[in-house]
Short mmCIF file of C-alpha atoms in Angstrom, two decimals:
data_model
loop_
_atom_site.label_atom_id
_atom_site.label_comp_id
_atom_site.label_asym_id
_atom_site.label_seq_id
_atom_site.Cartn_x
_atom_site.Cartn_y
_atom_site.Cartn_z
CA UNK A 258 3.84 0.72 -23.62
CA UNK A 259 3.76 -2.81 -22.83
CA UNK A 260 0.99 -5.14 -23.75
CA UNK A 261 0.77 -7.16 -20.86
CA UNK A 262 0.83 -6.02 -17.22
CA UNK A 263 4.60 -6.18 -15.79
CA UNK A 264 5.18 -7.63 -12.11
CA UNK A 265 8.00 -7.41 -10.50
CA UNK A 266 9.07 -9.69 -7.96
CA UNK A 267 11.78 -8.87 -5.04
CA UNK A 268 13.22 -10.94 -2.81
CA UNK A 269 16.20 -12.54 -1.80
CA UNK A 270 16.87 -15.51 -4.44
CA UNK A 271 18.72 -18.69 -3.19
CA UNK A 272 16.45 -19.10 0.27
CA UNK A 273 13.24 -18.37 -1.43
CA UNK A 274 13.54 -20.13 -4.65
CA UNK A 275 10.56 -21.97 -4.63
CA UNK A 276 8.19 -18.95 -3.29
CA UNK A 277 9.78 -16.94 -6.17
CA UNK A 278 8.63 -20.03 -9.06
CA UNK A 279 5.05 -19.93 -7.26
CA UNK A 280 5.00 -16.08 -7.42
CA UNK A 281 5.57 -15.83 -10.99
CA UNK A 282 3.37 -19.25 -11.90
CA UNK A 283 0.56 -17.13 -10.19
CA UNK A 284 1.58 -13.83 -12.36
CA UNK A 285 1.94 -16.19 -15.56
CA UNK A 286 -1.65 -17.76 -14.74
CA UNK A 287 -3.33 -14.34 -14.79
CA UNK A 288 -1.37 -13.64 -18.29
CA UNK A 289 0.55 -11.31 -16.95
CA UNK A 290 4.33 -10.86 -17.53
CA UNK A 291 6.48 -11.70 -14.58
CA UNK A 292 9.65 -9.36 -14.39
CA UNK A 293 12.14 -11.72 -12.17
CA UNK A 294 15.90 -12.19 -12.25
CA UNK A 295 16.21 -15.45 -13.72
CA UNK A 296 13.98 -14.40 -16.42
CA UNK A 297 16.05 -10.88 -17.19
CA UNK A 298 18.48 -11.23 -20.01
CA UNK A 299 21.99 -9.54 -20.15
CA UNK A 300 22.79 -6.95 -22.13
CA UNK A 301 26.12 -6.33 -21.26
CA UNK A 302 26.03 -3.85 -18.21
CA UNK A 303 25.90 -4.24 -14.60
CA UNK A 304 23.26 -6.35 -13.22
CA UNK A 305 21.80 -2.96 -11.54
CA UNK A 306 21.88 -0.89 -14.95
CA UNK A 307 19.78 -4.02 -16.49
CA UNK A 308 17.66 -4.53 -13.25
CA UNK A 309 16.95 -0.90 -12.58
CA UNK A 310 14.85 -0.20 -15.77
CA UNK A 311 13.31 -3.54 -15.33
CA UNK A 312 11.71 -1.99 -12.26
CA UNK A 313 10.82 1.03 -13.42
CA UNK A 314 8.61 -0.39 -16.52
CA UNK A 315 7.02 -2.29 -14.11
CA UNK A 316 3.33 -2.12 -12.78
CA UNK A 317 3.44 -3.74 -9.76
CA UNK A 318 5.64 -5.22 -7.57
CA UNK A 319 5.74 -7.79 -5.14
CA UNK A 320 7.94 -7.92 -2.16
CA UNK A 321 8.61 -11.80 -0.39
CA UNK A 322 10.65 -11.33 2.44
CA UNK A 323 11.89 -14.34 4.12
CA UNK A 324 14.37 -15.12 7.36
CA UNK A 325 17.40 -13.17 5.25
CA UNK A 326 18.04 -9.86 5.38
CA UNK A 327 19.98 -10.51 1.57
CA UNK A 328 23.14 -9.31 -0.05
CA UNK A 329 24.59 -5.51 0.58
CA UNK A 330 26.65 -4.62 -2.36
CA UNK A 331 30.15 -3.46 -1.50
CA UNK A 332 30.75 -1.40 -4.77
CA UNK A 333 28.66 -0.15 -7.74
CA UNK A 334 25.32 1.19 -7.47
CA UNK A 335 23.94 1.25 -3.56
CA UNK A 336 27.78 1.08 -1.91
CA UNK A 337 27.03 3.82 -0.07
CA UNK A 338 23.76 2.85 0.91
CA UNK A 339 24.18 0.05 3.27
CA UNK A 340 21.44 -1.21 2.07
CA UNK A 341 20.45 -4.60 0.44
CA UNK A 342 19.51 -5.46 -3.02
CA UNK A 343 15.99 -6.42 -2.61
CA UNK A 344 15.80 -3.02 -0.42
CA UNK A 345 17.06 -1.07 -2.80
CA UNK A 346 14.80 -2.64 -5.63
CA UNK A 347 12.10 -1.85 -3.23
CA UNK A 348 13.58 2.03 -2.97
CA UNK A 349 12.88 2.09 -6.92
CA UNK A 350 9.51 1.22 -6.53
CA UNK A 351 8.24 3.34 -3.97
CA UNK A 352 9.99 6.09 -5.77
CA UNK A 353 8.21 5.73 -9.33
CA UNK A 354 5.02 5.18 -7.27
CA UNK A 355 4.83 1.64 -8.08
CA UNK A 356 2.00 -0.28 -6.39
CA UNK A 357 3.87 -3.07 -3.28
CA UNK A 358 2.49 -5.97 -2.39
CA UNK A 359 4.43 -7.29 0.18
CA UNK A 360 4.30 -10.65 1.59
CA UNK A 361 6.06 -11.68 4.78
CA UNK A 362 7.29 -15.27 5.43
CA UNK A 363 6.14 -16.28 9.01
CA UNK A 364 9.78 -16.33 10.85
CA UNK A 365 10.15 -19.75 12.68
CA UNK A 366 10.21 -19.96 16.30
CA UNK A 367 13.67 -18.87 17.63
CA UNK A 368 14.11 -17.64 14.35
CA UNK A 369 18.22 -15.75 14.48
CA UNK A 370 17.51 -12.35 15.99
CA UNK A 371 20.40 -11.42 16.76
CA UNK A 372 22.87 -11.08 13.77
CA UNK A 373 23.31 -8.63 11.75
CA UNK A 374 21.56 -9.67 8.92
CA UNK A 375 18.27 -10.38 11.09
CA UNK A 376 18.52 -6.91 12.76
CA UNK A 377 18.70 -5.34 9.31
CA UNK A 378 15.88 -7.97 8.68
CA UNK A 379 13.46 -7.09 11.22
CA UNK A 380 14.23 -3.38 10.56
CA UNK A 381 13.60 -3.41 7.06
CA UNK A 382 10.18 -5.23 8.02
CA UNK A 383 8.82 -2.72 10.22
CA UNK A 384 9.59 -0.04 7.89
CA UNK A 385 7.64 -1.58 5.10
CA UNK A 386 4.30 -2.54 7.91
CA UNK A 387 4.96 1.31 9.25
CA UNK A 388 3.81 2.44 5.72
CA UNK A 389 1.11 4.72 6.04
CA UNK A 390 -0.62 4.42 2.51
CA UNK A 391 -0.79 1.48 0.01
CA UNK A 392 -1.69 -2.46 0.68
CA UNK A 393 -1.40 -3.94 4.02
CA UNK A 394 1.40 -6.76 4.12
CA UNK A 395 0.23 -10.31 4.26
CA UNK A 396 2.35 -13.41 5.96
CA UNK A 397 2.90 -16.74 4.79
CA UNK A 398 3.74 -20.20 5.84
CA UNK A 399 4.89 -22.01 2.60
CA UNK A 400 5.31 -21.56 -1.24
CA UNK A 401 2.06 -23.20 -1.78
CA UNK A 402 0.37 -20.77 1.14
CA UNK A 403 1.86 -17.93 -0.63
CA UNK A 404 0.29 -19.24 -4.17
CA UNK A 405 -2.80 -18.75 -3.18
CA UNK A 406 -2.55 -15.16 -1.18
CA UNK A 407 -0.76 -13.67 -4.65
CA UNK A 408 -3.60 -14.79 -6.74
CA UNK A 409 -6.35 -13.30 -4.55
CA UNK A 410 -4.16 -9.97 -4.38
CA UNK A 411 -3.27 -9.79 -7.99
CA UNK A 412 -7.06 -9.99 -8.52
CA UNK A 413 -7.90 -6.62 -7.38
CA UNK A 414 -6.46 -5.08 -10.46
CA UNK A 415 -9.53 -5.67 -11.82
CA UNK A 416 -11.87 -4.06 -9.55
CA UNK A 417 -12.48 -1.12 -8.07
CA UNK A 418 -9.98 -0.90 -5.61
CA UNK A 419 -6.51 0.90 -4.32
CA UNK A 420 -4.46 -1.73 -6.44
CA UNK A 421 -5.98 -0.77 -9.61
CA UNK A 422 -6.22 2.83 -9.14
CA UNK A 423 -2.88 2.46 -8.59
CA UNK A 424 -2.21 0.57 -11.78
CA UNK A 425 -3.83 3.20 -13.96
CA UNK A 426 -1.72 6.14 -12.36
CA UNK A 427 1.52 3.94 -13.80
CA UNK A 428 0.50 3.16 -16.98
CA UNK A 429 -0.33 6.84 -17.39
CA UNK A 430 2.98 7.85 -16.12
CA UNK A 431 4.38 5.28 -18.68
CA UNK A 432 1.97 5.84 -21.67
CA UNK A 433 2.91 9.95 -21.30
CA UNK A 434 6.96 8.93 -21.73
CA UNK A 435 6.72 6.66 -24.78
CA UNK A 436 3.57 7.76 -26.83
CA UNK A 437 2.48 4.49 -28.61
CA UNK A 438 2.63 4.58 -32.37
CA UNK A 439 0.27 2.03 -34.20
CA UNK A 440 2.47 1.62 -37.35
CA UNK A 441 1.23 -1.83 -37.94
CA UNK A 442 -2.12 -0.15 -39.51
CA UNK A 443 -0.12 1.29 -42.05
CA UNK A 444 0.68 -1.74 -44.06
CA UNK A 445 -0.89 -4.55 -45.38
CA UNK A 446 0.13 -7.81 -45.15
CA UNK A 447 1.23 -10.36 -48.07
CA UNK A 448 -1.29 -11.84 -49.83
CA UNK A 449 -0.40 -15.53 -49.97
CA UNK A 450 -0.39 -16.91 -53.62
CA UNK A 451 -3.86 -18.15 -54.37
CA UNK A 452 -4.92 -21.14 -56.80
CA UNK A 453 -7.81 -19.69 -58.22
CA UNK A 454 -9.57 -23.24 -57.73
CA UNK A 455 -8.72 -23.54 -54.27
CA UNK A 456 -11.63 -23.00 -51.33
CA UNK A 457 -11.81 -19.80 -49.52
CA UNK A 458 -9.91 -19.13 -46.16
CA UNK A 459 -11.74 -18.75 -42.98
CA UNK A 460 -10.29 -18.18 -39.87
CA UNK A 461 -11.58 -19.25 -36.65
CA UNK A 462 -9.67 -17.40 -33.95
CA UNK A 463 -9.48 -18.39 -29.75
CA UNK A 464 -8.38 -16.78 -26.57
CA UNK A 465 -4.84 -17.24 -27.48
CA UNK A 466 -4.48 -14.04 -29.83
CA UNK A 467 -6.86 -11.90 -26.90
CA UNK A 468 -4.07 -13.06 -24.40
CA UNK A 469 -1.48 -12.46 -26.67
CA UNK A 470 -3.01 -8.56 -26.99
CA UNK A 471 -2.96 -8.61 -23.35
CA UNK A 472 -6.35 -9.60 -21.64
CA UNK A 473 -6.87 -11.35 -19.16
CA UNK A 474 -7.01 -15.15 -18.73
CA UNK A 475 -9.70 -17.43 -18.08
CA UNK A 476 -8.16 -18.32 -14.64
CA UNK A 477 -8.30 -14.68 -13.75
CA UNK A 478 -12.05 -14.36 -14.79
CA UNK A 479 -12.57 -17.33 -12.66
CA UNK A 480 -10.79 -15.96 -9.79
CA UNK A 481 -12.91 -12.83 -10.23
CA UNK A 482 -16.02 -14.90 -10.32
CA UNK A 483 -15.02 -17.21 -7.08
CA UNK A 484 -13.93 -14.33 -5.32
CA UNK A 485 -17.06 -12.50 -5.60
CA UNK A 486 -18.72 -15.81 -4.65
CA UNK A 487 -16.37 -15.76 -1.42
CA UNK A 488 -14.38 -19.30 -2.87
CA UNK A 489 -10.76 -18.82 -1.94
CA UNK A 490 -8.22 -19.86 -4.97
CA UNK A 491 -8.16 -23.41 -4.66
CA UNK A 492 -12.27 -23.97 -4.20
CA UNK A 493 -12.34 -21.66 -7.65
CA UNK A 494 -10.00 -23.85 -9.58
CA UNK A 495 -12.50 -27.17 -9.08
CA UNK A 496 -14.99 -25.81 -10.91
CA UNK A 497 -15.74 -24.72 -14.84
CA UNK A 498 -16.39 -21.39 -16.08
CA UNK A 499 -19.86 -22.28 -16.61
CA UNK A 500 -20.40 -23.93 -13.33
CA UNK A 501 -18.93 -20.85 -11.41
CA UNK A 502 -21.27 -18.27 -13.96
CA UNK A 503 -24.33 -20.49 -13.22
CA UNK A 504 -24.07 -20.17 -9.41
CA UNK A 505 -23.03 -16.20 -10.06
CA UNK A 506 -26.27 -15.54 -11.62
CA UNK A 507 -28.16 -17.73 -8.68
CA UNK A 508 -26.65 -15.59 -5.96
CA UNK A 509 -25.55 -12.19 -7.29
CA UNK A 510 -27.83 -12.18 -10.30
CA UNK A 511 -27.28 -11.69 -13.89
CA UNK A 512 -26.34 -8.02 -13.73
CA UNK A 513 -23.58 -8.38 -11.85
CA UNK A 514 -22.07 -11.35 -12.97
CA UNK A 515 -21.95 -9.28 -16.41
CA UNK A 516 -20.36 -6.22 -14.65
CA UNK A 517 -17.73 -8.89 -13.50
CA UNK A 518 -16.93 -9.44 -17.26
CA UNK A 519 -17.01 -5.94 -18.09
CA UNK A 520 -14.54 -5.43 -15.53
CA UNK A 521 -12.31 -7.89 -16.96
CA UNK A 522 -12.62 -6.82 -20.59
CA UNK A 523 -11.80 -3.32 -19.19
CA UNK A 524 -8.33 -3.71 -17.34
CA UNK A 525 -6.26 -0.63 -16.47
CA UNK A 526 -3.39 -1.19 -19.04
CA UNK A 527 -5.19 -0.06 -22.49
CA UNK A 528 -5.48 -3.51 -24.89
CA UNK A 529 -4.75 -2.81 -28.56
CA UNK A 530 -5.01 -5.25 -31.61
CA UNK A 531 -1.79 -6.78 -32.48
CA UNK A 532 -0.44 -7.15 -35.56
CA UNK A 533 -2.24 -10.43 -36.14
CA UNK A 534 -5.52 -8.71 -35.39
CA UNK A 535 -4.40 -6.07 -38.10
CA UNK A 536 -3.55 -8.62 -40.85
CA UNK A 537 -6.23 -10.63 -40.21
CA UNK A 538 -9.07 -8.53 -40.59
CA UNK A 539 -6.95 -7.87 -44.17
CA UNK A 540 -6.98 -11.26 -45.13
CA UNK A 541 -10.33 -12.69 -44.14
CA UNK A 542 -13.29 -11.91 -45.34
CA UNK A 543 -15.21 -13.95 -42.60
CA UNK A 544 -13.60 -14.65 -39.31
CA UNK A 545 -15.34 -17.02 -37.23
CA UNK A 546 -14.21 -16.39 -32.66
CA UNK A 547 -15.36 -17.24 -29.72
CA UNK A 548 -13.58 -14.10 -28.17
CA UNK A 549 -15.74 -11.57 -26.49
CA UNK A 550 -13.93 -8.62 -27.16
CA UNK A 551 -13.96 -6.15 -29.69
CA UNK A 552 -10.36 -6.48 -31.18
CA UNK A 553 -11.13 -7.04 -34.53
CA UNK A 554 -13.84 -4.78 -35.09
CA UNK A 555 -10.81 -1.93 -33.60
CA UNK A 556 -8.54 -3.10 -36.02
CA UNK A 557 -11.61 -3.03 -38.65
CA UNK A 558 -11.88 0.79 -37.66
CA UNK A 559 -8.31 1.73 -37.75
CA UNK A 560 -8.30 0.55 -41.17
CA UNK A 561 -10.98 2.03 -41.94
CA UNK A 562 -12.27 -1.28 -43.29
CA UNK A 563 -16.77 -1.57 -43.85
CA UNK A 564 -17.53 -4.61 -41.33
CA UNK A 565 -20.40 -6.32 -39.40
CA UNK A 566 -20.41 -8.73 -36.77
CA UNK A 567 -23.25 -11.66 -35.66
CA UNK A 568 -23.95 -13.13 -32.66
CA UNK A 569 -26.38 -15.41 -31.42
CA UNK A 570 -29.64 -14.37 -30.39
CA UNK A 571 -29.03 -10.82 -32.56
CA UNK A 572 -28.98 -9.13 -36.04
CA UNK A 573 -26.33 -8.10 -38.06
CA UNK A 574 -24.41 -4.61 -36.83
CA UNK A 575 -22.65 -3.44 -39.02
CA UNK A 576 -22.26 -1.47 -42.76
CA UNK A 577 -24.45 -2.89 -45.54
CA UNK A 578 -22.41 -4.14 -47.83
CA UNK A 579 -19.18 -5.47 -44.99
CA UNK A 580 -15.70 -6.13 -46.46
CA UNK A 581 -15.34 -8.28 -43.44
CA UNK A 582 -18.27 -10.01 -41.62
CA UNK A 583 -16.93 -11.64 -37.68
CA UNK A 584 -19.26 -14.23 -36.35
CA UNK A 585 -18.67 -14.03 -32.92
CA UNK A 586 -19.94 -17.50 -31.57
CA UNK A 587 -19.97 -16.72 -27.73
CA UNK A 588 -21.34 -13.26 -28.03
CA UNK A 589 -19.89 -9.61 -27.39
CA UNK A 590 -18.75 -7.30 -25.15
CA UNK A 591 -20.31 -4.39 -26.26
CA UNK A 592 -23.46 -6.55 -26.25
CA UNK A 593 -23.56 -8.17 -22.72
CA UNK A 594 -26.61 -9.97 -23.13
CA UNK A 595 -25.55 -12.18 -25.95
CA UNK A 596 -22.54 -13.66 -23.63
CA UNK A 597 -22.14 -17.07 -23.45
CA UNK A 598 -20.82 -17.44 -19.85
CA UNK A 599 -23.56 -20.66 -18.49
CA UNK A 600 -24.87 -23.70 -19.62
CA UNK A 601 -28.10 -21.80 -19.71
CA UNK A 602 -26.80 -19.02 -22.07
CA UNK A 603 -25.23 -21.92 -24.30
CA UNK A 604 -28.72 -23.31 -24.69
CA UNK A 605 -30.15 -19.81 -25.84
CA UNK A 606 -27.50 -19.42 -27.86
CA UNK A 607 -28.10 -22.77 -29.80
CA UNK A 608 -31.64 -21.68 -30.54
CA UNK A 609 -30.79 -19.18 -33.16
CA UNK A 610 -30.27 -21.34 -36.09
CA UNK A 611 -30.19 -18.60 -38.83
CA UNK A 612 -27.06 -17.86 -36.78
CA UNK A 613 -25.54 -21.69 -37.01
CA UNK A 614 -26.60 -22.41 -40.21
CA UNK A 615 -24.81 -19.45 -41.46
CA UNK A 616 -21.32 -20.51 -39.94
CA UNK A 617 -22.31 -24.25 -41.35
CA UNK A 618 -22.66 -23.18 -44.16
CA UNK A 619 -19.67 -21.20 -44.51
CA UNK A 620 -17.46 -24.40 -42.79
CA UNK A 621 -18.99 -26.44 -45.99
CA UNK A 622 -17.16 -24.97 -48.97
CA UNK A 623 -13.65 -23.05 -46.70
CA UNK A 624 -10.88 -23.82 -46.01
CA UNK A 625 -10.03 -23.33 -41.61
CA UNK A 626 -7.26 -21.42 -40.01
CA UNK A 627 -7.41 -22.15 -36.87
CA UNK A 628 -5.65 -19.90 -34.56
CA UNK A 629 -5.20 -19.12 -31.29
CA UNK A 630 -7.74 -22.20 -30.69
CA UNK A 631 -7.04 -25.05 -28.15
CA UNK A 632 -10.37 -26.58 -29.69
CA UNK A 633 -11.31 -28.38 -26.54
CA UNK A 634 -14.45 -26.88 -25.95
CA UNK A 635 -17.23 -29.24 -27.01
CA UNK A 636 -18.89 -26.48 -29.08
CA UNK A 637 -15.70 -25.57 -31.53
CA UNK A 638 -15.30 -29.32 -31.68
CA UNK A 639 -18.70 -29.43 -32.81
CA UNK A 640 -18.59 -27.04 -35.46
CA UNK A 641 -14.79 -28.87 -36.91
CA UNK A 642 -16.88 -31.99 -36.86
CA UNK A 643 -19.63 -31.01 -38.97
CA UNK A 644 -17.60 -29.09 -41.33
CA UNK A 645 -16.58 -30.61 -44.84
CA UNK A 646 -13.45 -32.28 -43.61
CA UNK A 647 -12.80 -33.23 -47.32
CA UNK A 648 -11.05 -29.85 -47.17
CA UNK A 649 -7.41 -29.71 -45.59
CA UNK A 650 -7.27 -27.10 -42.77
CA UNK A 651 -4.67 -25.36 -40.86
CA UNK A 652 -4.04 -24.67 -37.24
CA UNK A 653 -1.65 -22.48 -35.98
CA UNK A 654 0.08 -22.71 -32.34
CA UNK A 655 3.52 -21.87 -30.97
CA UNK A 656 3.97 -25.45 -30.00
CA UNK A 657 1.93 -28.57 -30.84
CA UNK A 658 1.35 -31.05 -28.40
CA UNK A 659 1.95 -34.88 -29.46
CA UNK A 660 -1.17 -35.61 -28.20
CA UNK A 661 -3.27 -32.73 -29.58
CA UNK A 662 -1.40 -34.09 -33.33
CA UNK A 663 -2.61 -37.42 -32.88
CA UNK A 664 -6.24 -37.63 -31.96
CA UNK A 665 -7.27 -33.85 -32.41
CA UNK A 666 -5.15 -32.46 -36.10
CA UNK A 667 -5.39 -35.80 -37.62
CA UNK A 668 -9.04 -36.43 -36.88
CA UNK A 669 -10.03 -32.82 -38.28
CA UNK A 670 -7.88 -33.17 -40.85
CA UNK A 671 -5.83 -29.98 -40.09
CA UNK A 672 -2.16 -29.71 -40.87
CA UNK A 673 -0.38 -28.26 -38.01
CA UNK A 674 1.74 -24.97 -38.10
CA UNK A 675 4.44 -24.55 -34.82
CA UNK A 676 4.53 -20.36 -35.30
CA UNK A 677 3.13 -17.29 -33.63
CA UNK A 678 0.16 -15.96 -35.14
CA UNK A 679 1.59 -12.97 -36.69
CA UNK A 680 4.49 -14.86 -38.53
CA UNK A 681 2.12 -16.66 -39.86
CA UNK A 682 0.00 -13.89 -40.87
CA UNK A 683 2.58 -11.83 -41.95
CA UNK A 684 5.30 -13.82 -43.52
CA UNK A 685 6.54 -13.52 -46.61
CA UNK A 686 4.65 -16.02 -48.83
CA UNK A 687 6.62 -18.88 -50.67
#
């Protein structure tokens, strides 16, 4: 089963080039995984025998058809057909019951209608807007028109809607032919050599290891948000989180805007802890996040490991006596009225200083992984500011940028570590 939602995107490639790069920018933006040509390795068969299963894993798929008809193969798979490639890609989907979105470049006036290619064309287009179930199809002008209309379309995976429903049927189909087997709970990871002198570890984790497991971004939470608040793509993306929440609860009122987070934090592909989840909650005996969700508590339960978690504004839940206590600085899921999601909710949440004092206090005498973190919010800044700085930290990210090394590592004193989370977590120690 994958962990991100797969989208694959059909079209012809040389005229549409830059409508295929916005397509899977969108797809990328929402965090999930774009299944295009340029991006499909080989593996040493024929580009249909590598493409085919490509299609077939996928969740989604998104037609663009442009002014060309495309490329008919003469020999291998789909000789016989007389069909093109992006047709027959599109044959594959309909077949496994994949969802279509299909978008439709706006032909140009006196547009070729005449050759074969635009016969086949025009034919190929009716067929798809002469489907009698699924999505309608949408038209476009340019790449940065068609930006804009995949976002808002992509969006409905999270709601209550055809798209989704559709989704879920997939992922079933999928989830029913390759069982999942969560091996990773049944080892531990290596317990880096300790100096018994040394300050505790405690890791602060960010959105980066929920994306990793598969939720969904911030930019589709926002989309969500500015949808719901009738803001088309580019209105949403001028505007914070908190800015779009605080009008949310204004208009639509506080129980919705929580349903749209629920709905988020509940997407039709199934989200799992990853390995880093696994080891972590192994390693750390406190583990400081400002992630909503519940992956570390799951991960907790798997391994059957006693745990409780804090947020702001509530008490402890959790066993007595936890093995692993999460302080979960923006609030929970499975506790919807201890989100953080305004600049009103920030404010409540700063009132409970049993809560702050307690992460204070345990930023005073450990030692910080930071993972997963972009630490650019002005709260987690806060915190790595106040914390005793005397004591060397590290931060974990696949890349480090120049900048961030300069004025944001240095100044916190963290040493940076370019790696994924879990080879980090789960290397072999020195």
């Amino acid at each position: 089963m994958p962990a991100k939602i797969r989208v694959f995107v059909s079209s012809t490639m040389d005229d549409l080039a830059n409508e295929r790069e916005a397509v899977v920018e969108v797809i990328k933006s929402l965090n999930f995984e774009p299944v295009n040509t340029e991006g499909i390795l080989p593996n040493g068969g024929t580009s249909w025998d590598v493409l085919e299963p490509e299609i077939r894993t996928s969740l989604i798929c998104i037609l663009i058809q442009g002014e060309r008809y495309g490329w008919i193969p003469m020999g291998g798979y789909g000789a016989d057909k007389g069909k093109s490639v992006t047709h027959l890609e599109i044959d594959v989907a309909q077949d496994q019951g994949i969802p279509i979105l299909p978008f439709f470049k706006k032909l140009k006036y006196g547009a070729d209608s005449t050759s074969d290619d635009a016969i086949l064309r025009d034919k190929f287009r009716k067929e798809i807007a002469d489907w009698k179930s699924g999505l309608f199809r949408t038209e476009f002008n340019l790449a940065s028109d068609l930006r804009g209309k995949v976002f808002q379309a992509l969006l409905d995976v999270f709601t209550s809607s055809y798209l989704r429903t559709a989704v879920e049927t997939q992922v079933s189909k999928i989830a029913a032919q390759s069982p999942v087997e969560l091996t990773s709970a049944s080892r531990a990871p290596p317990t880096p050599p300790r100096d018994a002198a040394a300050p505790p570890e405690v890791l602060f984790a960010g959105a980066g290891l929920s994306l990793s497991a598969g939720y969904p971004s911030a930019n589709a939470l926002a989309g969500v948000v500015g949808q719901a608040l009738g803001l088309d793509s580019d209105q949403t993306s001028r505007h914070s989180l908190a800015q779009l929440f605080e009008v949310a609860e204004t208009t639509l009122g506080r129980a919705r805007s929580l349903s749209i987070v629920g709905e988020l934090l509940n997407p039709p592909l199934p989200v799992e802890p990853t390995l880093a989840h696994v080891a972590a909650v192994q390693r750390f005996p406190i583990i400081l996040t400002t992630n909503y969700d519940r992956l570390f508590e799951h991960a907790c339960e798997m391994l059957a490991i006693p745990y409780a978690v804090r947020t702001p504004g509530d008490y402890v839940k959790g066993d007595a006596k936890p093995a692993v206590t999460i302080f979960k600085i923006d609030g929970s899921m499975d506790r919807p009225t201890t989100l953080v999601l305004s600049t009103a909710d920030a404010d409540r949440a700063r009132m409970d200083r049993l809560f702050w004092v307690a992460v204070e206090d345990v930023l005073k005498t450990s030692r910080p992984i930071v993972i997963g973190h972009s630490m650019r919010d002005a709260n987690s800044l806060s915190l790595m500011n106040g914390r005793n700085r005397k004591i060397k930290g590290i931060y974990v990210a696949p890349t480090i940028d120049p900048i961030d090394g300069r004025l944001l590592l240095e100044r916190l004193n963290l040493e940076g570590v370019e790696c994924s989370a879990s080879d980090y977590l789960w290397k072999t120690p020195p």
